[in-house]
Coordinates of C-alpha atoms in Angstrom, one line a residue:
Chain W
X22 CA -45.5 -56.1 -35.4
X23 CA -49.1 -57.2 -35.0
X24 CA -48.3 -60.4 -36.1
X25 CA -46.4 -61.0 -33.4
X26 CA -48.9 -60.0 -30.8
X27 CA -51.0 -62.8 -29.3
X28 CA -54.7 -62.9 -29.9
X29 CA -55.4 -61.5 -25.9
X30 CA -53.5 -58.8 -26.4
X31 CA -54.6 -57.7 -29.8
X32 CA -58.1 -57.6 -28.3
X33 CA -57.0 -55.5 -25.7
X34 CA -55.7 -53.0 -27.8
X35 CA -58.8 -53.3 -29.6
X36 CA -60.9 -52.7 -25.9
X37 CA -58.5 -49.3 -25.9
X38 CA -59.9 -48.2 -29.1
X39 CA -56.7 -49.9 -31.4
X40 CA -59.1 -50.2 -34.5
X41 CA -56.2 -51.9 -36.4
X42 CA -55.5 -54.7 -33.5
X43 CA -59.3 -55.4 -34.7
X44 CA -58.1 -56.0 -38.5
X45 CA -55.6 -58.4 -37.3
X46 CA -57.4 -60.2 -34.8
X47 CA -60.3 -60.1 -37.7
X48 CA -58.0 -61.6 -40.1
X49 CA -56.6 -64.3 -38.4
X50 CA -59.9 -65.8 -37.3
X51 CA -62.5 -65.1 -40.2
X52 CA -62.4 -68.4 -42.0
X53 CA -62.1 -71.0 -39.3
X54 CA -65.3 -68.8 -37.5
X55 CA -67.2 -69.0 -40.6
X56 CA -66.4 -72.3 -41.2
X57 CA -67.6 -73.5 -37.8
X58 CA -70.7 -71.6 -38.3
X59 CA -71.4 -72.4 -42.0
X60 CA -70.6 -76.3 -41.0
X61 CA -72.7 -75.2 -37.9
X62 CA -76.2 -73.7 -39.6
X63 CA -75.5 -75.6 -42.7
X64 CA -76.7 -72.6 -44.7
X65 CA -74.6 -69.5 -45.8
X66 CA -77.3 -66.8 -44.7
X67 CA -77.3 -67.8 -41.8
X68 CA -73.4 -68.3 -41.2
X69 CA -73.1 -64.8 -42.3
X70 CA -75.6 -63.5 -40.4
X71 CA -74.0 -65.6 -37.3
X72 CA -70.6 -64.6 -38.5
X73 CA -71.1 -60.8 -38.1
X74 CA -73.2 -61.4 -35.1
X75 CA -70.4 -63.0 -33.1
X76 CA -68.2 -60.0 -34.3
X77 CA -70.8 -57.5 -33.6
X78 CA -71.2 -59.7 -29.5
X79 CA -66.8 -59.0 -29.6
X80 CA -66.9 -55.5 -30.4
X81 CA -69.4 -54.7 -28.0
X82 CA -67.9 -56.8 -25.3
X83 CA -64.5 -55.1 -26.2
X84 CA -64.1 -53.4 -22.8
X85 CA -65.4 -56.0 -20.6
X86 CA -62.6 -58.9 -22.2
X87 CA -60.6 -60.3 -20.0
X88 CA -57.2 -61.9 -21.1
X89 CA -57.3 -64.6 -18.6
X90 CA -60.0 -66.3 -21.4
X91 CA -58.3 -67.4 -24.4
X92 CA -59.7 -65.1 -27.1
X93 CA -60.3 -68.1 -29.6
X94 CA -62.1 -70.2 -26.7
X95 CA -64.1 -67.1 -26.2
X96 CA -65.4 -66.5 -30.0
X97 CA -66.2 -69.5 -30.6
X98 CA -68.0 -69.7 -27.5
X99 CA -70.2 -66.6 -28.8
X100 CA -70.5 -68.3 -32.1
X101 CA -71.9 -71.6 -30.7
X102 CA -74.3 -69.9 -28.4
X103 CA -75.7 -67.5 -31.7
X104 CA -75.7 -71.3 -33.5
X105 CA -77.4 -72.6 -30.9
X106 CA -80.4 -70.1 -30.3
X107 CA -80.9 -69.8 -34.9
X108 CA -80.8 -73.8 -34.7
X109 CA -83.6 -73.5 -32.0
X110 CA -85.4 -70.6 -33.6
X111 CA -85.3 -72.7 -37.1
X112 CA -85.9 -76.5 -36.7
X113 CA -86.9 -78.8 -38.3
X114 CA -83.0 -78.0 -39.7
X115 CA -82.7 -79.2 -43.9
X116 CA -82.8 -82.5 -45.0
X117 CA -79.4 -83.7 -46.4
X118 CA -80.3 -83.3 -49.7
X119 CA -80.6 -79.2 -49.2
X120 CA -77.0 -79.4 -47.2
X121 CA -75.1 -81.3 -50.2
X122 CA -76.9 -79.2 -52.9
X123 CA -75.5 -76.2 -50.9
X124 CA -71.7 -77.7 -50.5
X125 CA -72.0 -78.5 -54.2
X126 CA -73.2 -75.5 -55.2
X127 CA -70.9 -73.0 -52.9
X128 CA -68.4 -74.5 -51.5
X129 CA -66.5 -76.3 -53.9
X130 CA -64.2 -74.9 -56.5
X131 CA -65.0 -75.6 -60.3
X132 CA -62.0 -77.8 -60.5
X133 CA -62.7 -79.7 -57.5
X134 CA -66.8 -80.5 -58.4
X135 CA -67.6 -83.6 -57.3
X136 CA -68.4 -84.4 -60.9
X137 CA -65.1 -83.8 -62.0
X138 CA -63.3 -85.6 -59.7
X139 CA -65.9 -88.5 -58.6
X140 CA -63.9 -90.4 -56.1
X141 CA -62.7 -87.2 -54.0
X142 CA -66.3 -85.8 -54.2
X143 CA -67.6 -89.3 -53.8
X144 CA -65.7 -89.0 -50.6
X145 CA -66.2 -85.5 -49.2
X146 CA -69.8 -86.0 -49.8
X147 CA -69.9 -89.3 -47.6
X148 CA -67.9 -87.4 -44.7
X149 CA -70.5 -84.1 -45.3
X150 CA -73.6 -86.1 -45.2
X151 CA -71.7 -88.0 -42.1
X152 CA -71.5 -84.3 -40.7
X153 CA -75.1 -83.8 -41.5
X154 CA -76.2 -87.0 -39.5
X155 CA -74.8 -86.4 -36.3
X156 CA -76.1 -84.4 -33.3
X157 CA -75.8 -81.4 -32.9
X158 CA -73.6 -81.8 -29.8
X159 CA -71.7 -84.3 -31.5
X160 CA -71.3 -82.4 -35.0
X161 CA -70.1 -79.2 -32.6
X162 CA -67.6 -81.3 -30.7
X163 CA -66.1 -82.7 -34.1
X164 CA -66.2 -79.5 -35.8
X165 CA -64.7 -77.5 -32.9
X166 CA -62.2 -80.8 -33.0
X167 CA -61.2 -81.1 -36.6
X168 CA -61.6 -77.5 -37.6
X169 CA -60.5 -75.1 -34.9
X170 CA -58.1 -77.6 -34.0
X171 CA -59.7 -77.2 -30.1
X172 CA -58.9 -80.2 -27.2
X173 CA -60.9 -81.5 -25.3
X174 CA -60.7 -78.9 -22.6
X175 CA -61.2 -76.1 -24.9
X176 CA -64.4 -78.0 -26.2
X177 CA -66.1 -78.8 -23.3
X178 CA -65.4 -74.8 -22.3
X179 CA -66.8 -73.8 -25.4
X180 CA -69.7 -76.0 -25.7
X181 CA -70.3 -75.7 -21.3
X182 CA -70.6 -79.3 -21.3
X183 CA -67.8 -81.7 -19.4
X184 CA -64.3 -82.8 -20.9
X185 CA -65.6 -86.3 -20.6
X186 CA -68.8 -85.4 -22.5
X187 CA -67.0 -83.9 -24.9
X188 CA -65.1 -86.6 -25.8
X189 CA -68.0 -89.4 -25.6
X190 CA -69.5 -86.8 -28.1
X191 CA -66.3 -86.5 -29.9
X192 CA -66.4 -90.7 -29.6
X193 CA -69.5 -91.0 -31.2
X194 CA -69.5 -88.7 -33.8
X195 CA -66.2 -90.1 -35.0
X196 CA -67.6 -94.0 -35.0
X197 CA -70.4 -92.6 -37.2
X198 CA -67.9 -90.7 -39.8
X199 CA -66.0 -94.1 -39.6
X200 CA -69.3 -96.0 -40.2
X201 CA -70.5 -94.0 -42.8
X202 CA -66.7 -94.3 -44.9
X203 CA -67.2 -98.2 -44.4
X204 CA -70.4 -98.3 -46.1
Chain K
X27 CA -61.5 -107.5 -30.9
X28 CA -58.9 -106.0 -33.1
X29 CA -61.0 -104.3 -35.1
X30 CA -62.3 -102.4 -32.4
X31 CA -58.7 -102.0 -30.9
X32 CA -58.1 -100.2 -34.5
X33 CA -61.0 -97.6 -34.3
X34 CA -60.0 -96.8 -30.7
X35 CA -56.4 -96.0 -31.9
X36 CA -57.6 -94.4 -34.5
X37 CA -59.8 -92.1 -32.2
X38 CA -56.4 -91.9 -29.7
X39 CA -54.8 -90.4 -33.0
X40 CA -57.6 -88.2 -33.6
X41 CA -57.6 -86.6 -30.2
X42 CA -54.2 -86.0 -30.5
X43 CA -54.3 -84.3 -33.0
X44 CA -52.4 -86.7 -35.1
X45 CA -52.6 -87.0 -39.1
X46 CA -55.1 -89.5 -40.3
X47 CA -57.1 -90.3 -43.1
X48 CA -60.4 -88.3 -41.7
X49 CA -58.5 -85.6 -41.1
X50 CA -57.1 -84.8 -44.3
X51 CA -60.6 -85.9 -46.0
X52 CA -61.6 -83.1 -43.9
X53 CA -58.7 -80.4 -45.1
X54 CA -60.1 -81.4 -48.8
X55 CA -63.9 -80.3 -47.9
X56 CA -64.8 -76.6 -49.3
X57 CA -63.1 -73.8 -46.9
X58 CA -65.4 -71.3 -47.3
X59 CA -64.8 -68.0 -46.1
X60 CA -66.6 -65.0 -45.7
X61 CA -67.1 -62.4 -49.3
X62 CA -65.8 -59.0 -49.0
X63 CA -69.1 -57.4 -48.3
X64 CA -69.2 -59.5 -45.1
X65 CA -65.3 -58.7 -44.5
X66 CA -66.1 -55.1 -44.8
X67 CA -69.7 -54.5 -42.8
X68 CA -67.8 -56.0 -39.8
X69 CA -64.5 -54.1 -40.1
X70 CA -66.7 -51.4 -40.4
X71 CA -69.0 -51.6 -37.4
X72 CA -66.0 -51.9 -35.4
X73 CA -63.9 -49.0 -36.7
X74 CA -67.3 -47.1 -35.7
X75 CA -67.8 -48.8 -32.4
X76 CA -63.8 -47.4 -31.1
X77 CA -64.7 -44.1 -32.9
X78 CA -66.3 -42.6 -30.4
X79 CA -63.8 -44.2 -27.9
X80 CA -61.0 -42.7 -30.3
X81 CA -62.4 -39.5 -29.9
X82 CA -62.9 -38.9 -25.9
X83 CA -59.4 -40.3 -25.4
X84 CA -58.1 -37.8 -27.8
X85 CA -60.6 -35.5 -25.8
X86 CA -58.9 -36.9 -22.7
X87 CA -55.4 -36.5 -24.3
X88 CA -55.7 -33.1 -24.8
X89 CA -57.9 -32.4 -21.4
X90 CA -55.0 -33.9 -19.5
X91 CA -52.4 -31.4 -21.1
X92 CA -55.0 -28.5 -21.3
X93 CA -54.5 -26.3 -17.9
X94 CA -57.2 -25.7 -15.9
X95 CA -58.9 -22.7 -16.5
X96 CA -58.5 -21.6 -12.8
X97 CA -54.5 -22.7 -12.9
X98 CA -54.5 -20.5 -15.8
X99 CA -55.9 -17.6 -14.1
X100 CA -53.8 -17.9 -11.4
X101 CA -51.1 -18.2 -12.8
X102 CA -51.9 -14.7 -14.7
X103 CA -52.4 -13.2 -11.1
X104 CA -49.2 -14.5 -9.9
X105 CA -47.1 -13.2 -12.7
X106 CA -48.6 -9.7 -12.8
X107 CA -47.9 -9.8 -9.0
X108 CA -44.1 -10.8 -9.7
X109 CA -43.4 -8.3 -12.3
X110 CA -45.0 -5.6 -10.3
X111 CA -42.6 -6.7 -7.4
X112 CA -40.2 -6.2 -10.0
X113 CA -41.1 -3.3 -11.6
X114 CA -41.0 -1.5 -8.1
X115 CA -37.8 -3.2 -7.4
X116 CA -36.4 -1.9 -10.3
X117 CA -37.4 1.6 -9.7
X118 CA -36.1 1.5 -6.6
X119 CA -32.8 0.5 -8.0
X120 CA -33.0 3.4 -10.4
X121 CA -33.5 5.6 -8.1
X122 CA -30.8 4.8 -6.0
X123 CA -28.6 5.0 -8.5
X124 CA -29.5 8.2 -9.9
X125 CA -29.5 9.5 -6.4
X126 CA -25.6 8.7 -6.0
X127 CA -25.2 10.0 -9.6
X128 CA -27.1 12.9 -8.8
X129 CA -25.2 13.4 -5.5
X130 CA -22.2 14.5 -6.8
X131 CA -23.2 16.8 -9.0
X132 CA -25.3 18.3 -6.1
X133 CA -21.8 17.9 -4.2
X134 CA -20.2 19.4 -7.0
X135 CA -22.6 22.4 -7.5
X136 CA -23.0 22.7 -3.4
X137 CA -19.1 22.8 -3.5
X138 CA -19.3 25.8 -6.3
X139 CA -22.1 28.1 -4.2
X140 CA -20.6 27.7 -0.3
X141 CA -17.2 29.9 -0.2
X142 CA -14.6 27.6 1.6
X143 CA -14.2 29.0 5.5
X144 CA -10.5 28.1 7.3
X145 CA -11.1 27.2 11.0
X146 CA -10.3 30.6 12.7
X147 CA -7.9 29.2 15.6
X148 CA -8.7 30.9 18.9
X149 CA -6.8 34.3 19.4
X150 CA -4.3 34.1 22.0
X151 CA -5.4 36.8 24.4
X152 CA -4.6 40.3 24.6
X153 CA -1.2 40.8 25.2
X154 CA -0.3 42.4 28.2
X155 CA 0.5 46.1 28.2
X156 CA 3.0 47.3 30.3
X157 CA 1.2 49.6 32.6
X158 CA 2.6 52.3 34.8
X159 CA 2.7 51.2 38.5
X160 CA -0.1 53.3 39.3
X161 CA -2.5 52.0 36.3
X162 CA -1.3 48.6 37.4
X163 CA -2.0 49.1 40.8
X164 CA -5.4 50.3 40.1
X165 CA -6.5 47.4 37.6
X166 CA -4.7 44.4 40.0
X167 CA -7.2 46.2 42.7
X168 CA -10.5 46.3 40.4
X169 CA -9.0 42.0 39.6
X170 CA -8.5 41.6 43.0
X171 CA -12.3 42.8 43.8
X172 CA -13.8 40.0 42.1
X173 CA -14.4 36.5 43.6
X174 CA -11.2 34.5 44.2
X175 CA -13.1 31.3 42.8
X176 CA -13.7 33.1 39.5
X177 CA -11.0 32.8 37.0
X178 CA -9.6 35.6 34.7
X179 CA -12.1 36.0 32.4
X180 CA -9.5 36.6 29.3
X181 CA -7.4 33.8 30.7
X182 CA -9.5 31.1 30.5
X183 CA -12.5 32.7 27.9
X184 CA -12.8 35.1 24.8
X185 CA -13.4 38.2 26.2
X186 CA -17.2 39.2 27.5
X187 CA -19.2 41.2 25.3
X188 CA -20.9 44.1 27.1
X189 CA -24.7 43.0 28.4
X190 CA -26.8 43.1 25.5
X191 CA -31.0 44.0 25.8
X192 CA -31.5 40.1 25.7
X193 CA -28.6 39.5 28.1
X194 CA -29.7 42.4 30.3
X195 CA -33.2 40.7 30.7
X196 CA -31.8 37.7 31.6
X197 CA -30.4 39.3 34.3
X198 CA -33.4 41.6 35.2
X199 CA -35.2 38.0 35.8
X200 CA -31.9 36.3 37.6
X201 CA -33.1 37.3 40.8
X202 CA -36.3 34.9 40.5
X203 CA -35.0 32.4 38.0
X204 CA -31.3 31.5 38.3
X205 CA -32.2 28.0 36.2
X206 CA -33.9 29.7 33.4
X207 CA -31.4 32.5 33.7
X208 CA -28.3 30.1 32.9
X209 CA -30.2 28.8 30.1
X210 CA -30.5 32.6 28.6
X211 CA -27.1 33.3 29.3
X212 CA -26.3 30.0 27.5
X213 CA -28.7 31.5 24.5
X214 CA -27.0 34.8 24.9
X215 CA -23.8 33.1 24.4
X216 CA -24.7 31.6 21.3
X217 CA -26.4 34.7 19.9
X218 CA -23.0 36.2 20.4
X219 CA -20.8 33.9 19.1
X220 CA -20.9 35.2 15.9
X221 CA -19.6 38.7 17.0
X222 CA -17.8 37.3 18.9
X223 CA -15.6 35.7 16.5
X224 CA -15.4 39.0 14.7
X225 CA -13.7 40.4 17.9
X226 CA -11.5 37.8 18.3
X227 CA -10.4 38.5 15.0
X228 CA -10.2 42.2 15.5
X229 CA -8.1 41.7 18.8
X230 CA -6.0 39.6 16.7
X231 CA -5.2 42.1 14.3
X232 CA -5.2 44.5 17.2
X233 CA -2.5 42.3 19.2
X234 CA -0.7 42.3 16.0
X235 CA -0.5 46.0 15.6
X236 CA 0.7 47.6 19.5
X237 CA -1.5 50.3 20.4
X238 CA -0.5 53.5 21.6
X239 CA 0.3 53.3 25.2
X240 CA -2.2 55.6 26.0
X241 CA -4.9 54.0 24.3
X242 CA -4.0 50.5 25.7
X243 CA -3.9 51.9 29.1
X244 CA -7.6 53.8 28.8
X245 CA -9.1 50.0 27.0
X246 CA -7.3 48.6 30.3
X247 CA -8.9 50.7 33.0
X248 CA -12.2 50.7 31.2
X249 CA -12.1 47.1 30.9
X250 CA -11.1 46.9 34.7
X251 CA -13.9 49.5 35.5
X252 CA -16.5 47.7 34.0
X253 CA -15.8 44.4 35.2
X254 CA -15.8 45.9 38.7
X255 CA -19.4 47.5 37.7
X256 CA -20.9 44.6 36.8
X257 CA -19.8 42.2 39.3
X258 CA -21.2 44.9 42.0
X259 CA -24.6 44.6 39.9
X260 CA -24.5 41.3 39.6
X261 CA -23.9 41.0 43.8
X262 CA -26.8 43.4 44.2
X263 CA -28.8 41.1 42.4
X264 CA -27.9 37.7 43.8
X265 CA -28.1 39.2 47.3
X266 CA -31.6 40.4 46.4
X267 CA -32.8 37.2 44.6
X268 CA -31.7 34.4 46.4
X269 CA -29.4 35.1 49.7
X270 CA -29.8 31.1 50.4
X271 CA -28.4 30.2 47.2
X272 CA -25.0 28.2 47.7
X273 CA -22.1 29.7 46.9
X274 CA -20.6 28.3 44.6
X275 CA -23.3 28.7 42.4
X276 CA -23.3 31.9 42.7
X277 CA -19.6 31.8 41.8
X278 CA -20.7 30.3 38.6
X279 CA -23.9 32.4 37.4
X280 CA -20.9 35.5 38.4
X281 CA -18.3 33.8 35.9
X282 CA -21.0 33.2 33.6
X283 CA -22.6 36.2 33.2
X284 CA -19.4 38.3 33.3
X285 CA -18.1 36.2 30.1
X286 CA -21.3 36.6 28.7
X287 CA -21.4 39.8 29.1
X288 CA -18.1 40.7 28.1
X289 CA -18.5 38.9 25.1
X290 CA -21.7 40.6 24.6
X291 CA -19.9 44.1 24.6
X292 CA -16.9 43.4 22.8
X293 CA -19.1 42.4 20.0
X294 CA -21.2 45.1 20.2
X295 CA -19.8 48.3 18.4
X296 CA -19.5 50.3 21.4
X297 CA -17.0 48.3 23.3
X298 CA -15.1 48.3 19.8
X299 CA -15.3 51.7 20.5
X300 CA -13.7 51.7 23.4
X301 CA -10.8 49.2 22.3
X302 CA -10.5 51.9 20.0
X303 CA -11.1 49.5 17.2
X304 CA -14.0 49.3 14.5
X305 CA -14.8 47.3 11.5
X306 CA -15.6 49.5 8.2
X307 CA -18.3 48.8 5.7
X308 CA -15.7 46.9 3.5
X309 CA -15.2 44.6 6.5
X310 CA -11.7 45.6 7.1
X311 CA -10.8 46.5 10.9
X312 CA -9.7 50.0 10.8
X313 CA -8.5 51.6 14.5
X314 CA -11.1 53.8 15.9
X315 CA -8.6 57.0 15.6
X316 CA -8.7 56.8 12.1
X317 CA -12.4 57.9 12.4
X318 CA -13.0 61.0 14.6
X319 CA -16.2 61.6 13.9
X320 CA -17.6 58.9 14.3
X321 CA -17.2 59.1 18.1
X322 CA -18.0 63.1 18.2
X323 CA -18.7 63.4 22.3
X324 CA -22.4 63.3 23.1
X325 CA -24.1 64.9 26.1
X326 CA -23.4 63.2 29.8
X327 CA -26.8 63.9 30.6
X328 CA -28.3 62.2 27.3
X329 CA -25.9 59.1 28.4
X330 CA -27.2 58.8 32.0
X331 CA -30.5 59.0 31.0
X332 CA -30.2 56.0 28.4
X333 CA -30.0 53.4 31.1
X334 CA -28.3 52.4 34.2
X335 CA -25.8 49.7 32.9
X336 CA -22.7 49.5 33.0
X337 CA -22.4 49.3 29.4
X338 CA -23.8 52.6 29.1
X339 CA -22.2 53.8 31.6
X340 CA -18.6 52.7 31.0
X341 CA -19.7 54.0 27.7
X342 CA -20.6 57.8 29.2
X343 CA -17.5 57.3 31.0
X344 CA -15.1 56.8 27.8
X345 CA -17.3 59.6 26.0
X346 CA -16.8 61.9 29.0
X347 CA -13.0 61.1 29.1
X348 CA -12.3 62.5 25.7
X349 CA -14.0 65.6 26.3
X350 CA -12.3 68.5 27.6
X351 CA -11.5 68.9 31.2
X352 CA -14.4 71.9 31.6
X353 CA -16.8 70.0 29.5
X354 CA -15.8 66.4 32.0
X355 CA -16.2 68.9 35.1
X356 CA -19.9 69.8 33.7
X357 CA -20.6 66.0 32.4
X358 CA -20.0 65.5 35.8
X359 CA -21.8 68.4 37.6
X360 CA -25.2 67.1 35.7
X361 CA -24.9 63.5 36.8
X362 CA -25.0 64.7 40.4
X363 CA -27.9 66.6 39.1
X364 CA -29.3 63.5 37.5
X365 CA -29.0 61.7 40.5
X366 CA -26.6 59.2 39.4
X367 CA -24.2 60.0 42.2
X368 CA -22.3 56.5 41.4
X369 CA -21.3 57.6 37.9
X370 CA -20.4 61.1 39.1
X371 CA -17.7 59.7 41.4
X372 CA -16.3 57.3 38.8
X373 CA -16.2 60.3 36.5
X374 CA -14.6 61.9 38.9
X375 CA -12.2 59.4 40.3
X376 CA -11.0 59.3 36.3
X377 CA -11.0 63.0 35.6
X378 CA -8.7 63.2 38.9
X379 CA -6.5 60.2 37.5
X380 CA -6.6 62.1 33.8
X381 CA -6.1 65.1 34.5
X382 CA -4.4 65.6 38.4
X383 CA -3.2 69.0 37.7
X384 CA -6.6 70.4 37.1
X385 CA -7.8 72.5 39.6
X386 CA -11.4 71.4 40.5
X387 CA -14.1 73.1 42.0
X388 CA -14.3 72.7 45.9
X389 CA -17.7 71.3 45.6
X390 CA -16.4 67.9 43.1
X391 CA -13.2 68.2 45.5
X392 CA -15.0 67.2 48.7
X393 CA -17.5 65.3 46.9
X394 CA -16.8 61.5 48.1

């Protein structure tokens, strides 16, 4: 049954006090948030703290949700915004070193270490550091791109910035992943 | 050239959304996830945040089918109002009821304490007695006296009683109040009707049963005589109240006050007496010969002194008639010594008719 309810109206039940449309709505979107926030802050502290930050903003905004805002568009536009102000609260942001320490340390599963499979981590590593060189901007666009599977419209909504600088960002970032494969 | 062709198909692709080699590189990089702790501080804080919410729309839920407190007590007044309409209604109904339930028991009991009375039909009148020629000539004479416009009064009426005290002071005040005096007479006739039932009953009985032919004949001449007494009262009167009075009026206060007063009589004892009838304590009418002494003579004098109507004076002149012819002469010698010169000669016009071969003194015999 709540399975087949769209993410709009789950929230809605939710804003009429439907603690359970919450669980579903929660369940659905956990990973790909965190994962646009972990990819995002580049440290898991600070995705979590993000993470249940840009729940906290959704609960609290629970009545005021409109469904005319798709409700994915909308959290992830919470999350980048919370991304945004911990990047500017905690720059210089960690050298690349830090960031692939961490995605070797956390991220990857003891079978998949890059030092048991050396080409596969050889090449996650290359597209992570990749990840780790672009912009901001550009890393956001890509992430929003390749993770939350969002178009350019949806992008350029989330991140407030144009559809065509969305995809000059999304342009970029991808000739520097391509770049960084070739080397 | 081709080369950069390549990367911008490549990007075209990734737009799209289509596979490519980046893209699954990028499926194969760690998909971290939140831990449980995480999972379970948010689901947490917002189960907590719709508690409240939960709460007031229960609250809500239940204020919405809670009554208001004033509804409520209205609602209380209006049904104590409604079953006290029906309460009274109700007792209204049960008391109707046990009225018509009690009503024929009442009818019932009412039934058990009033004796059942039969209609008494009017009495056909007297019948009439054969009368001598003489008699007859004298009674048709007295009839003939009276006002043509006044009917028979025991043709068309019971009988008149003889004036009663209430009846006589009605007419000791017609000479100043004919009105008021119709209205007594009206009174006196109801007073009357009682007796005057009991007479018609007794002249029933009495028509049944003939009575002697001397009897009948004395009732008639009385009955004649005393008619004639009171319509010359009754003249005096009217002449000396109102001369101006119409006639016919006058005609009808006469009729009137003759059938009251006849009725009056004959319900009185006296003029019982003089039917020769009487009713005994047992209620039975018994004829007046049967009881002798109860009509032992009395003095003359002591009867013209008790009053100047004709009641008593017809009465005198019935007690006088059964005395003895002596005793009659000196009845009649102390009326003229009384003064009542009227009832002498009516004494004497009967003691002559009674008893013709008496010799009277020369004095009564040129008395006129």
């Amino acid at each position: 049954m709540r399975e087949e309810c769209t993410d709009e109206e789950l929230m809605l039940a939710y804003g009429r006090g439907d603690a359970h449309a919450f669980e579903a709505l929660y369940t659905r979107h956990r990973g790909t948030l965190y994962r646009f926030l972990l990819r995002h802050c580049r440290e898991r502290a600070s995705a979590d703290e993000l993470f249940q930050e840009t729940w906290s903003r959704v609960i609290v905004a629970r009545e005021r949700y409109r469904p005319e805002a798709k409700f994915t568009t909308w959290l992830l536009q919470i999350a980048h915004n919370l991304a945004i102000d911990l990047l500017r609260r905690h720059r210089p942001h960690a050298g690349a070193e830090e960031t692939e320490l961490v995605f070797r340390q956390l991220d990857a599963p003891e079978a998949e270490r890059p030092d048991r499979v050396l080409s596969e981590f050889e090449q996650r590593r290359r597209l992570q550091l990749a990840l780790e060189d672009l912009p901001d901007e550009q890393r956001t666009a890509f992430v929003l791109r390749m993770e939350n599977g969002l178009g350019l419209e949806e992008i350029a909504e989330v991140t407030g910035a144009g559809q065509e600088t969305v995809k000059s960002r999304l342009r970029y970032a991808f000739a520097k992943i391509r770049a960084r494969f070739a080397e | 050239m081709t080369q950069r062709n390549h990367h911008e198909r490549e990007f075209e692709a990734f737009l799209a959304g289509e596979e490519s080699e980046l893209a699954r590189l990028y499926r194969r990089l760690p998909q971290a996830e939140p831990d449980a702790k995480l999972d379970a501080a948010v689901l947490n804080l917002a189960r907590t945040a719709v508690e409240p919410q939960r709460v007031n729309a229960l609250r809500h839920a239940n204020q919405r089918h809670r009554r208001p407190w004033w509804l409520v007590g209205l609602s209380s007044a209006a049904g104590l109002v409604l079953a006290a309409g029906i309460a009274w209604q109700m007792q209204g109904m049960q008391q109707g009821p046990a009225e018509a339930l009690r009503a024929p028991a009442s009818t019932a009991q009412a039934e058990r304490d009033v004796i059942p009375i039969t209609a008494i039909t009017t009495p056909e009148p007297l019948p009439a007695v054969a009368l001598p020629p003489a008699e007859a000539a004298v009674a048709s004479a007295n009839l003939a006296a009276s006002p043509p416009a006044t009917p028979p009064p025991a043709a068309s009426m019971p009988a008149p009683p003889p004036p009663s005290p209430p009846a006589a002071a009605a007419r000791s005040r017609a000479s100043t109040a004919p009105l008021r005096r119709s209205v007594e007479v009206v009174k006196a006739d109801e007073l009357s009707k009682g007796e005057t039932a009991e007479f018609e009953a007794a002249a029933a009985v009495t028509a049944a049963k003939p009575m002697p032919v001397d009897q009948a004949l004395d009732a008639r001449l009385l009955e004649a005589q005393a008619q004639s007494a009171d319509k010359r009262e009754l003249a005096k009167a009217k002449d000396a109240a109102s001369p101006q009075q119409p006639e016919p009026f006058a005609d009808r206060e006469v009729r009137d006050y003759n059938s009251v007063e006849r009725k009056a009589a004959l319900a009185s004892g006296s003029r019982r007496d003089e039917y020769g009838l009487n009713a005994g304590d047992d209620g039975k009418v018994q004829p007046a010969a049967a009881k002798p002494a109860a009509r032992a003579p009395r003095p003359a004098a002591e009867s013209a002194a008790a009053g100047a109507g004709s009641m008593n004076r017809s009465a005198a002149l019935q007690r006088n008639a059964k005395l003895a012819p002596a005793d009659w002469v000196i009845a009649i010698r102390s009326l003229l010594r009384d003064n009542q010169r009227e009832e002498a000669l009516e004494n004497l016009d009967l003691f002559k008719r009674k008893h013709p071969q008496f010799a009277l003194p020369q004095d009564l015999r040129d008395l006129r």
